[in-house]
PDB file of N, CA and C in Angstrom:
ATOM      1  N   MET V 188     -19.684 -11.945 -14.836  1.00 49.00           N
ATOM      2  CA  MET V 188     -19.323 -10.732 -15.540  1.00 49.00           C
ATOM      3  C   MET V 188     -18.528 -11.112 -16.779  1.00 49.00           C
ATOM      4  N   THR V 189     -18.942 -10.632 -17.919  1.00 56.00           N
ATOM      5  CA  THR V 189     -18.242 -10.931 -19.157  1.00 56.00           C
ATOM      6  C   THR V 189     -17.316  -9.782 -19.519  1.00 56.00           C
ATOM      7  N   HIS V 190     -16.259 -10.125 -20.211  1.00 58.00           N
ATOM      8  CA  HIS V 190     -15.285  -9.121 -20.633  1.00 58.00           C
ATOM      9  C   HIS V 190     -15.375  -8.949 -22.137  1.00 58.00           C
ATOM     10  N   ASN V 191     -15.410  -7.712 -22.587  1.00 60.00           N
ATOM     11  CA  ASN V 191     -15.426  -7.412 -24.002  1.00 60.00           C
ATOM     12  C   ASN V 191     -13.991  -7.242 -24.476  1.00 60.00           C
ATOM     13  N   THR V 192     -13.469  -8.259 -25.129  1.00 58.00           N
ATOM     14  CA  THR V 192     -12.069  -8.218 -25.552  1.00 58.00           C
ATOM     15  C   THR V 192     -11.857  -7.355 -26.786  1.00 58.00           C
ATOM     16  N   GLU V 193     -12.938  -6.949 -27.449  1.00 68.00           N
ATOM     17  CA  GLU V 193     -12.793  -6.090 -28.617  1.00 68.00           C
ATOM     18  C   GLU V 193     -12.247  -4.720 -28.240  1.00 68.00           C
ATOM     19  N   LEU V 194     -12.541  -4.250 -27.022  1.00 75.00           N
ATOM     20  CA  LEU V 194     -12.095  -2.934 -26.583  1.00 75.00           C
ATOM     21  C   LEU V 194     -10.698  -2.961 -25.970  1.00 75.00           C
ATOM     22  N   ALA V 195     -10.215  -4.144 -25.638  1.00 71.00           N
ATOM     23  CA  ALA V 195      -8.896  -4.259 -25.014  1.00 71.00           C
ATOM     24  C   ALA V 195      -7.805  -4.002 -26.049  1.00 71.00           C
ATOM     25  N   PRO V 196      -6.748  -3.276 -25.650  1.00 73.00           N
ATOM     26  CA  PRO V 196      -5.641  -3.065 -26.597  1.00 73.00           C
ATOM     27  C   PRO V 196      -4.933  -4.390 -26.855  1.00 73.00           C
ATOM     28  N   PRO V 197      -4.352  -4.551 -28.030  1.00 76.00           N
ATOM     29  CA  PRO V 197      -3.655  -5.808 -28.328  1.00 76.00           C
ATOM     30  C   PRO V 197      -2.429  -5.976 -27.425  1.00 76.00           C
ATOM     31  N   LYS V 198      -2.115  -7.208 -27.113  1.00 82.00           N
ATOM     32  CA  LYS V 198      -0.925  -7.502 -26.310  1.00 82.00           C
ATOM     33  C   LYS V 198       0.315  -7.195 -27.126  1.00 82.00           C
ATOM     34  N   ARG V 199       1.300  -6.632 -26.466  1.00 82.00           N
ATOM     35  CA  ARG V 199       2.555  -6.284 -27.137  1.00 82.00           C
ATOM     36  C   ARG V 199       3.667  -7.162 -26.603  1.00 82.00           C
ATOM     37  N   ALA V 200       4.724  -7.275 -27.360  1.00 84.00           N
ATOM     38  CA  ALA V 200       5.870  -8.090 -26.949  1.00 84.00           C
ATOM     39  C   ALA V 200       7.154  -7.314 -27.200  1.00 84.00           C
ATOM     40  N   GLY V 201       8.206  -7.743 -26.561  1.00 87.00           N
ATOM     41  CA  GLY V 201       9.522  -7.162 -26.786  1.00 87.00           C
ATOM     42  C   GLY V 201       9.620  -5.705 -26.372  1.00 87.00           C
ATOM     43  N   PHE V 202      10.275  -4.916 -27.222  1.00 87.00           N
ATOM     44  CA  PHE V 202      10.508  -3.506 -26.909  1.00 87.00           C
ATOM     45  C   PHE V 202       9.201  -2.723 -26.838  1.00 87.00           C
ATOM     46  N   ALA V 203       8.221  -3.062 -27.660  1.00 87.00           N
ATOM     47  CA  ALA V 203       6.927  -2.370 -27.634  1.00 87.00           C
ATOM     48  C   ALA V 203       6.259  -2.559 -26.278  1.00 87.00           C
ATOM     49  N   HIS V 204       6.376  -3.766 -25.723  1.00 88.00           N
ATOM     50  CA  HIS V 204       5.814  -4.031 -24.395  1.00 88.00           C
ATOM     51  C   HIS V 204       6.524  -3.193 -23.333  1.00 88.00           C
ATOM     52  N   LEU V 205       7.849  -3.129 -23.411  1.00 89.00           N
ATOM     53  CA  LEU V 205       8.638  -2.348 -22.462  1.00 89.00           C
ATOM     54  C   LEU V 205       8.271  -0.874 -22.541  1.00 89.00           C
ATOM     55  N   ARG V 206       8.123  -0.358 -23.754  1.00 91.00           N
ATOM     56  CA  ARG V 206       7.753   1.044 -23.937  1.00 91.00           C
ATOM     57  C   ARG V 206       6.346   1.322 -23.400  1.00 91.00           C
ATOM     58  N   ALA V 207       5.411   0.410 -23.657  1.00 87.00           N
ATOM     59  CA  ALA V 207       4.048   0.582 -23.152  1.00 87.00           C
ATOM     60  C   ALA V 207       4.044   0.546 -21.627  1.00 87.00           C
ATOM     61  N   ALA V 208       4.789  -0.377 -21.032  1.00 88.00           N
ATOM     62  CA  ALA V 208       4.855  -0.476 -19.571  1.00 88.00           C
ATOM     63  C   ALA V 208       5.446   0.788 -18.964  1.00 88.00           C
ATOM     64  N   ALA V 209       6.464   1.341 -19.608  1.00 91.00           N
ATOM     65  CA  ALA V 209       7.060   2.587 -19.120  1.00 91.00           C
ATOM     66  C   ALA V 209       6.041   3.720 -19.182  1.00 91.00           C
ATOM     67  N   GLY V 210       5.252   3.742 -20.248  1.00 91.00           N
ATOM     68  CA  GLY V 210       4.209   4.760 -20.370  1.00 91.00           C
ATOM     69  C   GLY V 210       3.174   4.639 -19.269  1.00 91.00           C
ATOM     70  N   TYR V 211       2.791   3.395 -18.950  1.00 89.00           N
ATOM     71  CA  TYR V 211       1.823   3.180 -17.862  1.00 89.00           C
ATOM     72  C   TYR V 211       2.413   3.626 -16.529  1.00 89.00           C
ATOM     73  N   SER V 212       3.686   3.348 -16.317  1.00 90.00           N
ATOM     74  CA  SER V 212       4.342   3.759 -15.065  1.00 90.00           C
ATOM     75  C   SER V 212       4.404   5.276 -14.956  1.00 90.00           C
ATOM     76  N   ILE V 213       4.717   5.943 -16.052  1.00 93.00           N
ATOM     77  CA  ILE V 213       4.756   7.414 -16.034  1.00 93.00           C
ATOM     78  C   ILE V 213       3.368   7.965 -15.749  1.00 93.00           C
ATOM     79  N   GLY V 214       2.342   7.374 -16.361  1.00 92.00           N
ATOM     80  CA  GLY V 214       0.973   7.791 -16.087  1.00 92.00           C
ATOM     81  C   GLY V 214       0.603   7.605 -14.623  1.00 92.00           C
ATOM     82  N   GLY V 215       1.045   6.487 -14.044  1.00 90.00           N
ATOM     83  CA  GLY V 215       0.786   6.236 -12.631  1.00 90.00           C
ATOM     84  C   GLY V 215       1.488   7.247 -11.741  1.00 90.00           C
ATOM     85  N   LEU V 216       2.723   7.594 -12.079  1.00 91.00           N
ATOM     86  CA  LEU V 216       3.449   8.595 -11.293  1.00 91.00           C
ATOM     87  C   LEU V 216       2.793   9.969 -11.389  1.00 91.00           C
ATOM     88  N   LYS V 217       2.288  10.299 -12.582  1.00 93.00           N
ATOM     89  CA  LYS V 217       1.586  11.577 -12.735  1.00 93.00           C
ATOM     90  C   LYS V 217       0.342  11.609 -11.858  1.00 93.00           C
ATOM     91  N   ARG V 218      -0.382  10.489 -11.817  1.00 92.00           N
ATOM     92  CA  ARG V 218      -1.584  10.421 -10.972  1.00 92.00           C
ATOM     93  C   ARG V 218      -1.194  10.479  -9.502  1.00 92.00           C
ATOM     94  N   LEU V 219      -0.144   9.769  -9.144  1.00 92.00           N
ATOM     95  CA  LEU V 219       0.313   9.727  -7.761  1.00 92.00           C
ATOM     96  C   LEU V 219       0.786  11.099  -7.292  1.00 92.00           C
ATOM     97  N   ALA V 220       1.359  11.877  -8.196  1.00 92.00           N
ATOM     98  CA  ALA V 220       1.854  13.213  -7.844  1.00 92.00           C
ATOM     99  C   ALA V 220       0.721  14.150  -7.421  1.00 92.00           C
ATOM    100  N   LYS V 221      -0.518  13.800  -7.754  1.00 93.00           N
ATOM    101  CA  LYS V 221      -1.665  14.614  -7.339  1.00 93.00           C
ATOM    102  C   LYS V 221      -2.057  14.363  -5.888  1.00 93.00           C
ATOM    103  N   GLU V 222      -1.499  13.327  -5.284  1.00 91.00           N
ATOM    104  CA  GLU V 222      -1.807  12.969  -3.897  1.00 91.00           C
ATOM    105  C   GLU V 222      -0.897  13.744  -2.943  1.00 91.00           C
ATOM    106  N   ALA V 223      -1.509  14.424  -1.987  1.00 92.00           N
ATOM    107  CA  ALA V 223      -0.743  15.203  -1.010  1.00 92.00           C
ATOM    108  C   ALA V 223       0.200  14.308  -0.210  1.00 92.00           C
ATOM    109  N   ALA V 224      -0.271  13.113   0.170  1.00 90.00           N
ATOM    110  CA  ALA V 224       0.571  12.214   0.964  1.00 90.00           C
ATOM    111  C   ALA V 224       1.836  11.831   0.203  1.00 90.00           C
ATOM    112  N   PHE V 225       1.707  11.571  -1.098  1.00 92.00           N
ATOM    113  CA  PHE V 225       2.885  11.226  -1.900  1.00 92.00           C
ATOM    114  C   PHE V 225       3.863  12.387  -1.946  1.00 92.00           C
ATOM    115  N   ARG V 226       3.346  13.582  -2.167  1.00 94.00           N
ATOM    116  CA  ARG V 226       4.231  14.759  -2.235  1.00 94.00           C
ATOM    117  C   ARG V 226       4.954  14.965  -0.897  1.00 94.00           C
ATOM    118  N   GLN V 227       4.260  14.756   0.212  1.00 94.00           N
ATOM    119  CA  GLN V 227       4.881  14.899   1.526  1.00 94.00           C
ATOM    120  C   GLN V 227       5.951  13.839   1.740  1.00 94.00           C
ATOM    121  N   GLU V 228       5.655  12.610   1.326  1.00 93.00           N
ATOM    122  CA  GLU V 228       6.634  11.527   1.482  1.00 93.00           C
ATOM    123  C   GLU V 228       7.865  11.772   0.604  1.00 93.00           C
ATOM    124  N   ALA V 229       7.653  12.245  -0.614  1.00 93.00           N
ATOM    125  CA  ALA V 229       8.775  12.538  -1.499  1.00 93.00           C
ATOM    126  C   ALA V 229       9.630  13.677  -0.934  1.00 93.00           C
ATOM    127  N   LEU V 230       8.979  14.688  -0.388  1.00 95.00           N
ATOM    128  CA  LEU V 230       9.706  15.806   0.220  1.00 95.00           C
ATOM    129  C   LEU V 230      10.498  15.336   1.444  1.00 95.00           C
ATOM    130  N   ALA V 231       9.880  14.505   2.266  1.00 94.00           N
ATOM    131  CA  ALA V 231      10.590  13.968   3.434  1.00 94.00           C
ATOM    132  C   ALA V 231      11.772  13.117   2.995  1.00 94.00           C
ATOM    133  N   GLY V 232      11.604  12.334   1.928  1.00 93.00           N
ATOM    134  CA  GLY V 232      12.702  11.520   1.408  1.00 93.00           C
ATOM    135  C   GLY V 232      13.852  12.372   0.910  1.00 93.00           C
ATOM    136  N   ALA V 233      13.525  13.459   0.212  1.00 93.00           N
ATOM    137  CA  ALA V 233      14.570  14.367  -0.264  1.00 93.00           C
ATOM    138  C   ALA V 233      15.290  15.013   0.915  1.00 93.00           C
ATOM    139  N   GLY V 234      14.545  15.393   1.934  1.00 94.00           N
ATOM    140  CA  GLY V 234      15.155  15.966   3.136  1.00 94.00           C
ATOM    141  C   GLY V 234      16.064  14.971   3.834  1.00 94.00           C
ATOM    142  N   LEU V 235      15.641  13.715   3.820  1.00 92.00           N
ATOM    143  CA  LEU V 235      16.452  12.667   4.442  1.00 92.00           C
ATOM    144  C   LEU V 235      17.768  12.478   3.688  1.00 92.00           C
ATOM    145  N   VAL V 236      17.723  12.541   2.369  1.00 90.00           N
ATOM    146  CA  VAL V 236      18.945  12.422   1.566  1.00 90.00           C
ATOM    147  C   VAL V 236      19.919  13.540   1.923  1.00 90.00           C
ATOM    148  N   VAL V 237      19.398  14.755   2.021  1.00 92.00           N
ATOM    149  CA  VAL V 237      20.250  15.896   2.372  1.00 92.00           C
ATOM    150  C   VAL V 237      20.806  15.731   3.790  1.00 92.00           C
ATOM    151  N   ALA V 238      19.934  15.363   4.729  1.00 93.00           N
ATOM    152  CA  ALA V 238      20.376  15.200   6.123  1.00 93.00           C
ATOM    153  C   ALA V 238      21.439  14.113   6.241  1.00 93.00           C
ATOM    154  N   TYR V 239      21.239  12.999   5.535  1.00 92.00           N
ATOM    155  CA  TYR V 239      22.226  11.919   5.584  1.00 92.00           C
ATOM    156  C   TYR V 239      23.547  12.332   4.960  1.00 92.00           C
ATOM    157  N   ALA V 240      23.501  13.159   3.939  1.00 89.00           N
ATOM    158  CA  ALA V 240      24.744  13.633   3.315  1.00 89.00           C
ATOM    159  C   ALA V 240      25.514  14.532   4.275  1.00 89.00           C
ATOM    160  N   VAL V 241      24.791  15.396   4.990  1.00 93.00           N
ATOM    161  CA  VAL V 241      25.427  16.302   5.952  1.00 93.00           C
ATOM    162  C   VAL V 241      25.998  15.512   7.131  1.00 93.00           C
ATOM    163  N   MET V 242      25.273  14.494   7.576  1.00 93.00           N
ATOM    164  CA  MET V 242      25.704  13.725   8.748  1.00 93.00           C
ATOM    165  C   MET V 242      26.701  12.626   8.406  1.00 93.00           C
ATOM    166  N   GLU V 243      27.008  12.456   7.131  1.00 87.00           N
ATOM    167  CA  GLU V 243      27.941  11.422   6.689  1.00 87.00           C
ATOM    168  C   GLU V 243      27.541  10.035   7.191  1.00 87.00           C
ATOM    169  N   VAL V 244      26.302   9.674   6.916  1.00 91.00           N
ATOM    170  CA  VAL V 244      25.762   8.376   7.315  1.00 91.00           C
ATOM    171  C   VAL V 244      26.339   7.293   6.403  1.00 91.00           C
ATOM    172  N   THR V 245      26.488   6.087   6.926  1.00 93.00           N
ATOM    173  CA  THR V 245      27.065   4.984   6.141  1.00 93.00           C
ATOM    174  C   THR V 245      26.189   4.637   4.948  1.00 93.00           C
ATOM    175  N   ALA V 246      26.799   4.019   3.967  1.00 92.00           N
ATOM    176  CA  ALA V 246      26.088   3.626   2.748  1.00 92.00           C
ATOM    177  C   ALA V 246      24.981   2.618   3.047  1.00 92.00           C
ATOM    178  N   ALA V 247      25.205   1.737   4.009  1.00 95.00           N
ATOM    179  CA  ALA V 247      24.198   0.727   4.353  1.00 95.00           C
ATOM    180  C   ALA V 247      22.926   1.392   4.894  1.00 95.00           C
ATOM    181  N   ILE V 248      23.087   2.400   5.720  1.00 93.00           N
ATOM    182  CA  ILE V 248      21.928   3.101   6.285  1.00 93.00           C
ATOM    183  C   ILE V 248      21.224   3.895   5.190  1.00 93.00           C
ATOM    184  N   ARG V 249      21.991   4.530   4.315  1.00 92.00           N
ATOM    185  CA  ARG V 249      21.383   5.269   3.199  1.00 92.00           C
ATOM    186  C   ARG V 249      20.568   4.339   2.312  1.00 92.00           C
ATOM    187  N   LEU V 250      21.151   3.183   1.981  1.00 93.00           N
ATOM    188  CA  LEU V 250      20.455   2.210   1.140  1.00 93.00           C
ATOM    189  C   LEU V 250      19.178   1.716   1.824  1.00 93.00           C
ATOM    190  N   SER V 251      19.276   1.419   3.107  1.00 94.00           N
ATOM    191  CA  SER V 251      18.098   0.970   3.861  1.00 94.00           C
ATOM    192  C   SER V 251      17.000   2.023   3.842  1.00 94.00           C
ATOM    193  N   ALA V 252      17.368   3.259   4.043  1.00 93.00           N
ATOM    194  CA  ALA V 252      16.383   4.348   4.043  1.00 93.00           C
ATOM    195  C   ALA V 252      15.751   4.499   2.665  1.00 93.00           C
ATOM    196  N   GLN V 253      16.543   4.365   1.614  1.00 93.00           N
ATOM    197  CA  GLN V 253      16.008   4.484   0.254  1.00 93.00           C
ATOM    198  C   GLN V 253      15.046   3.348  -0.065  1.00 93.00           C
ATOM    199  N   VAL V 254      15.391   2.135   0.356  1.00 95.00           N
ATOM    200  CA  VAL V 254      14.501   0.989   0.128  1.00 95.00           C
ATOM    201  C   VAL V 254      13.191   1.184   0.885  1.00 95.00           C
ATOM    202  N   LEU V 255      13.275   1.629   2.128  1.00 94.00           N
ATOM    203  CA  LEU V 255      12.061   1.863   2.917  1.00 94.00           C
ATOM    204  C   LEU V 255      11.204   2.976   2.308  1.00 94.00           C
ATOM    205  N   LEU V 256      11.847   4.017   1.797  1.00 93.00           N
ATOM    206  CA  LEU V 256      11.102   5.098   1.158  1.00 93.00           C
ATOM    207  C   LEU V 256      10.399   4.596  -0.101  1.00 93.00           C
ATOM    208  N   LEU V 257      11.093   3.785  -0.895  1.00 93.00           N
ATOM    209  CA  LEU V 257      10.465   3.225  -2.100  1.00 93.00           C
ATOM    210  C   LEU V 257       9.301   2.306  -1.746  1.00 93.00           C
ATOM    211  N   LEU V 258       9.433   1.541  -0.668  1.00 94.00           N
ATOM    212  CA  LEU V 258       8.323   0.700  -0.210  1.00 94.00           C
ATOM    213  C   LEU V 258       7.136   1.549   0.238  1.00 94.00           C
ATOM    214  N   LEU V 259       7.415   2.634   0.927  1.00 92.00           N
ATOM    215  CA  LEU V 259       6.352   3.539   1.358  1.00 92.00           C
ATOM    216  C   LEU V 259       5.632   4.140   0.153  1.00 92.00           C
ATOM    217  N   ILE V 260       6.384   4.552  -0.852  1.00 92.00           N
ATOM    218  CA  ILE V 260       5.784   5.123  -2.057  1.00 92.00           C
ATOM    219  C   ILE V 260       4.976   4.062  -2.803  1.00 92.00           C
ATOM    220  N   ALA V 261       5.484   2.840  -2.840  1.00 92.00           N
ATOM    221  CA  ALA V 261       4.724   1.757  -3.479  1.00 92.00           C
ATOM    222  C   ALA V 261       3.405   1.518  -2.751  1.00 92.00           C
ATOM    223  N   MET V 262       3.439   1.540  -1.432  1.00 91.00           N
ATOM    224  CA  MET V 262       2.203   1.359  -0.654  1.00 91.00           C
ATOM    225  C   MET V 262       1.249   2.527  -0.884  1.00 91.00           C
ATOM    226  N   GLU V 263       1.777   3.706  -1.031  1.00 91.00           N
ATOM    227  CA  GLU V 263       0.931   4.872  -1.320  1.00 91.00           C
ATOM    228  C   GLU V 263       0.258   4.698  -2.675  1.00 91.00           C
ATOM    229  N   ALA V 264       0.989   4.159  -3.648  1.00 92.00           N
ATOM    230  CA  ALA V 264       0.410   3.902  -4.965  1.00 92.00           C
ATOM    231  C   ALA V 264      -0.699   2.857  -4.882  1.00 92.00           C
ATOM    232  N   VAL V 265      -0.474   1.793  -4.114  1.00 90.00           N
ATOM    233  CA  VAL V 265      -1.511   0.770  -3.926  1.00 90.00           C
ATOM    234  C   VAL V 265      -2.726   1.376  -3.238  1.00 90.00           C
ATOM    235  N   ASN V 266      -2.505   2.189  -2.220  1.00 89.00           N
ATOM    236  CA  ASN V 266      -3.614   2.831  -1.519  1.00 89.00           C
ATOM    237  C   ASN V 266      -4.403   3.735  -2.457  1.00 89.00           C
ATOM    238  N   THR V 267      -3.714   4.498  -3.280  1.00 90.00           N
ATOM    239  CA  THR V 267      -4.392   5.377  -4.235  1.00 90.00           C
ATOM    240  C   THR V 267      -5.205   4.551  -5.226  1.00 90.00           C
ATOM    241  N   ALA V 268      -4.653   3.430  -5.682  1.00 90.00           N
ATOM    242  CA  ALA V 268      -5.390   2.556  -6.595  1.00 90.00           C
ATOM    243  C   ALA V 268      -6.643   2.001  -5.924  1.00 90.00           C
ATOM    244  N   ILE V 269      -6.524   1.584  -4.669  1.00 88.00           N
ATOM    245  CA  ILE V 269      -7.690   1.080  -3.930  1.00 88.00           C
ATOM    246  C   ILE V 269      -8.748   2.167  -3.813  1.00 88.00           C
ATOM    247  N   GLU V 270      -8.329   3.368  -3.474  1.00 87.00           N
ATOM    248  CA  GLU V 270      -9.287   4.478  -3.353  1.00 87.00           C
ATOM    249  C   GLU V 270      -9.979   4.761  -4.680  1.00 87.00           C
ATOM    250  N   GLU V 271      -9.223   4.738  -5.779  1.00 88.00           N
ATOM    251  CA  GLU V 271      -9.803   4.979  -7.099  1.00 88.00           C
ATOM    252  C   GLU V 271     -10.845   3.910  -7.425  1.00 88.00           C
ATOM    253  N   ILE V 272     -10.517   2.656  -7.158  1.00 89.00           N
ATOM    254  CA  ILE V 272     -11.442   1.559  -7.450  1.00 89.00           C
ATOM    255  C   ILE V 272     -12.693   1.663  -6.594  1.00 89.00           C
ATOM    256  N   ILE V 273     -12.526   1.932  -5.296  1.00 86.00           N
ATOM    257  CA  ILE V 273     -13.680   2.056  -4.400  1.00 86.00           C
ATOM    258  C   ILE V 273     -14.571   3.213  -4.853  1.00 86.00           C
ATOM    259  N   ASP V 274     -13.968   4.330  -5.228  1.00 85.00           N
ATOM    260  CA  ASP V 274     -14.762   5.478  -5.690  1.00 85.00           C
ATOM    261  C   ASP V 274     -15.503   5.160  -6.980  1.00 85.00           C
ATOM    262  N   ARG V 275     -14.910   4.343  -7.819  1.00 86.00           N
ATOM    263  CA  ARG V 275     -15.557   3.962  -9.087  1.00 86.00           C
ATOM    264  C   ARG V 275     -16.697   2.986  -8.838  1.00 86.00           C
ATOM    265  N   ILE V 276     -16.467   2.002  -7.979  1.00 86.00           N
ATOM    266  CA  ILE V 276     -17.477   0.974  -7.715  1.00 86.00           C
ATOM    267  C   ILE V 276     -18.616   1.517  -6.868  1.00 86.00           C
ATOM    268  N   SER V 277     -18.250   2.289  -5.853  1.00 80.00           N
ATOM    269  CA  SER V 277     -19.241   2.743  -4.879  1.00 80.00           C
ATOM    270  C   SER V 277     -19.029   4.218  -4.574  1.00 80.00           C
ATOM    271  N   PRO V 278     -19.545   5.125  -5.433  1.00 75.00           N
ATOM    272  CA  PRO V 278     -19.314   6.557  -5.205  1.00 75.00           C
ATOM    273  C   PRO V 278     -19.999   7.096  -3.949  1.00 75.00           C
ATOM    274  N   GLU V 279     -21.034   6.405  -3.482  1.00 79.00           N
ATOM    275  CA  GLU V 279     -21.697   6.871  -2.263  1.00 79.00           C
ATOM    276  C   GLU V 279     -20.853   6.501  -1.036  1.00 79.00           C
ATOM    277  N   VAL V 280     -21.041   7.220   0.038  1.00 78.00           N
ATOM    278  CA  VAL V 280     -20.301   6.965   1.271  1.00 78.00           C
ATOM    279  C   VAL V 280     -20.856   5.696   1.912  1.00 78.00           C
ATOM    280  N   SER V 281     -19.953   4.766   2.237  1.00 77.00           N
ATOM    281  CA  SER V 281     -20.374   3.532   2.894  1.00 77.00           C
ATOM    282  C   SER V 281     -19.292   3.093   3.871  1.00 77.00           C
ATOM    283  N   ASP V 282     -19.709   2.323   4.863  1.00 80.00           N
ATOM    284  CA  ASP V 282     -18.739   1.797   5.832  1.00 80.00           C
ATOM    285  C   ASP V 282     -17.739   0.863   5.145  1.00 80.00           C
ATOM    286  N   THR V 283     -18.220   0.044   4.221  1.00 77.00           N
ATOM    287  CA  THR V 283     -17.335  -0.889   3.526  1.00 77.00           C
ATOM    288  C   THR V 283     -16.271  -0.139   2.728  1.00 77.00           C
ATOM    289  N   GLY V 284     -16.686   0.903   2.001  1.00 76.00           N
ATOM    290  CA  GLY V 284     -15.724   1.706   1.243  1.00 76.00           C
ATOM    291  C   GLY V 284     -14.723   2.385   2.149  1.00 76.00           C
ATOM    292  N   LYS V 285     -15.202   2.914   3.280  1.00 77.00           N
ATOM    293  CA  LYS V 285     -14.308   3.570   4.248  1.00 77.00           C
ATOM    294  C   LYS V 285     -13.301   2.570   4.802  1.00 77.00           C
ATOM    295  N   HIS V 286     -13.773   1.376   5.144  1.00 79.00           N
ATOM    296  CA  HIS V 286     -12.874   0.359   5.697  1.00 79.00           C
ATOM    297  C   HIS V 286     -11.814  -0.046   4.672  1.00 79.00           C
ATOM    298  N   ALA V 287     -12.221  -0.221   3.407  1.00 75.00           N
ATOM    299  CA  ALA V 287     -11.256  -0.602   2.359  1.00 75.00           C
ATOM    300  C   ALA V 287     -10.195   0.478   2.199  1.00 75.00           C
ATOM    301  N   LYS V 288     -10.614   1.740   2.200  1.00 72.00           N
ATOM    302  CA  LYS V 288      -9.655   2.827   2.060  1.00 72.00           C
ATOM    303  C   LYS V 288      -8.747   2.917   3.277  1.00 72.00           C
ATOM    304  N   ASP V 289      -9.305   2.770   4.464  1.00 77.00           N
ATOM    305  CA  ASP V 289      -8.506   2.838   5.689  1.00 77.00           C
ATOM    306  C   ASP V 289      -7.488   1.704   5.744  1.00 77.00           C
ATOM    307  N   LEU V 290      -7.896   0.499   5.357  1.00 78.00           N
ATOM    308  CA  LEU V 290      -6.998  -0.641   5.408  1.00 78.00           C
ATOM    309  C   LEU V 290      -5.889  -0.549   4.366  1.00 78.00           C
ATOM    310  N   GLY V 291      -6.134   0.170   3.275  1.00 69.00           N
ATOM    311  CA  GLY V 291      -5.110   0.335   2.242  1.00 69.00           C
ATOM    312  C   GLY V 291      -4.107   1.416   2.558  1.00 69.00           C
ATOM    313  N   SER V 292      -4.375   2.206   3.583  1.00 70.00           N
ATOM    314  CA  SER V 292      -3.505   3.317   3.918  1.00 70.00           C
ATOM    315  C   SER V 292      -2.167   2.839   4.448  1.00 70.00           C
ATOM    316  N   PRO V 293      -1.042   3.403   3.956  1.00 62.00           N
ATOM    317  CA  PRO V 293       0.278   2.986   4.433  1.00 62.00           C
ATOM    318  C   PRO V 293       0.452   3.163   5.937  1.00 62.00           C
ATOM    319  N   SER V 294      -0.229   4.134   6.523  1.00 61.00           N
ATOM    320  CA  SER V 294      -0.046   4.349   7.963  1.00 61.00           C
ATOM    321  C   SER V 294      -0.743   3.276   8.785  1.00 61.00           C
ATOM    322  N   SER V 295      -1.668   2.492   8.157  1.00 55.00           N
ATOM    323  CA  SER V 295      -2.335   1.433   8.911  1.00 55.00           C
ATOM    324  C   SER V 295      -1.592   0.116   8.793  1.00 55.00           C
ATOM    325  N   ALA V 296      -0.591   0.063   7.911  1.00 50.00           N
ATOM    326  CA  ALA V 296       0.144  -1.192   7.708  1.00 50.00           C
ATOM    327  C   ALA V 296       1.121  -1.444   8.826  1.00 50.00           C
TER     328      ALA V 296
END
């Protein structure tokens, strides 16, 4: 498979690279926000923050919960990316596509 580098955007450095990366991250979050699982996980995380504040949970437990929530959201983003790629490569229903999507799911990890 050959790559057409004429269509690729030029590589950026310094602050321009940082700004472009931030734009890509915002775009990814916008796409992720369309996923029901992400919205449910974000809502559960917000509920957990409120519950921990009411219960006066230690800072170590709060930090642990936040790290785990961020890991879950990261896995959801990876799963969404896998699903997008599988749908692009193989739009028809196939066992291989189903297996790839199932294996990328955070609940199967």
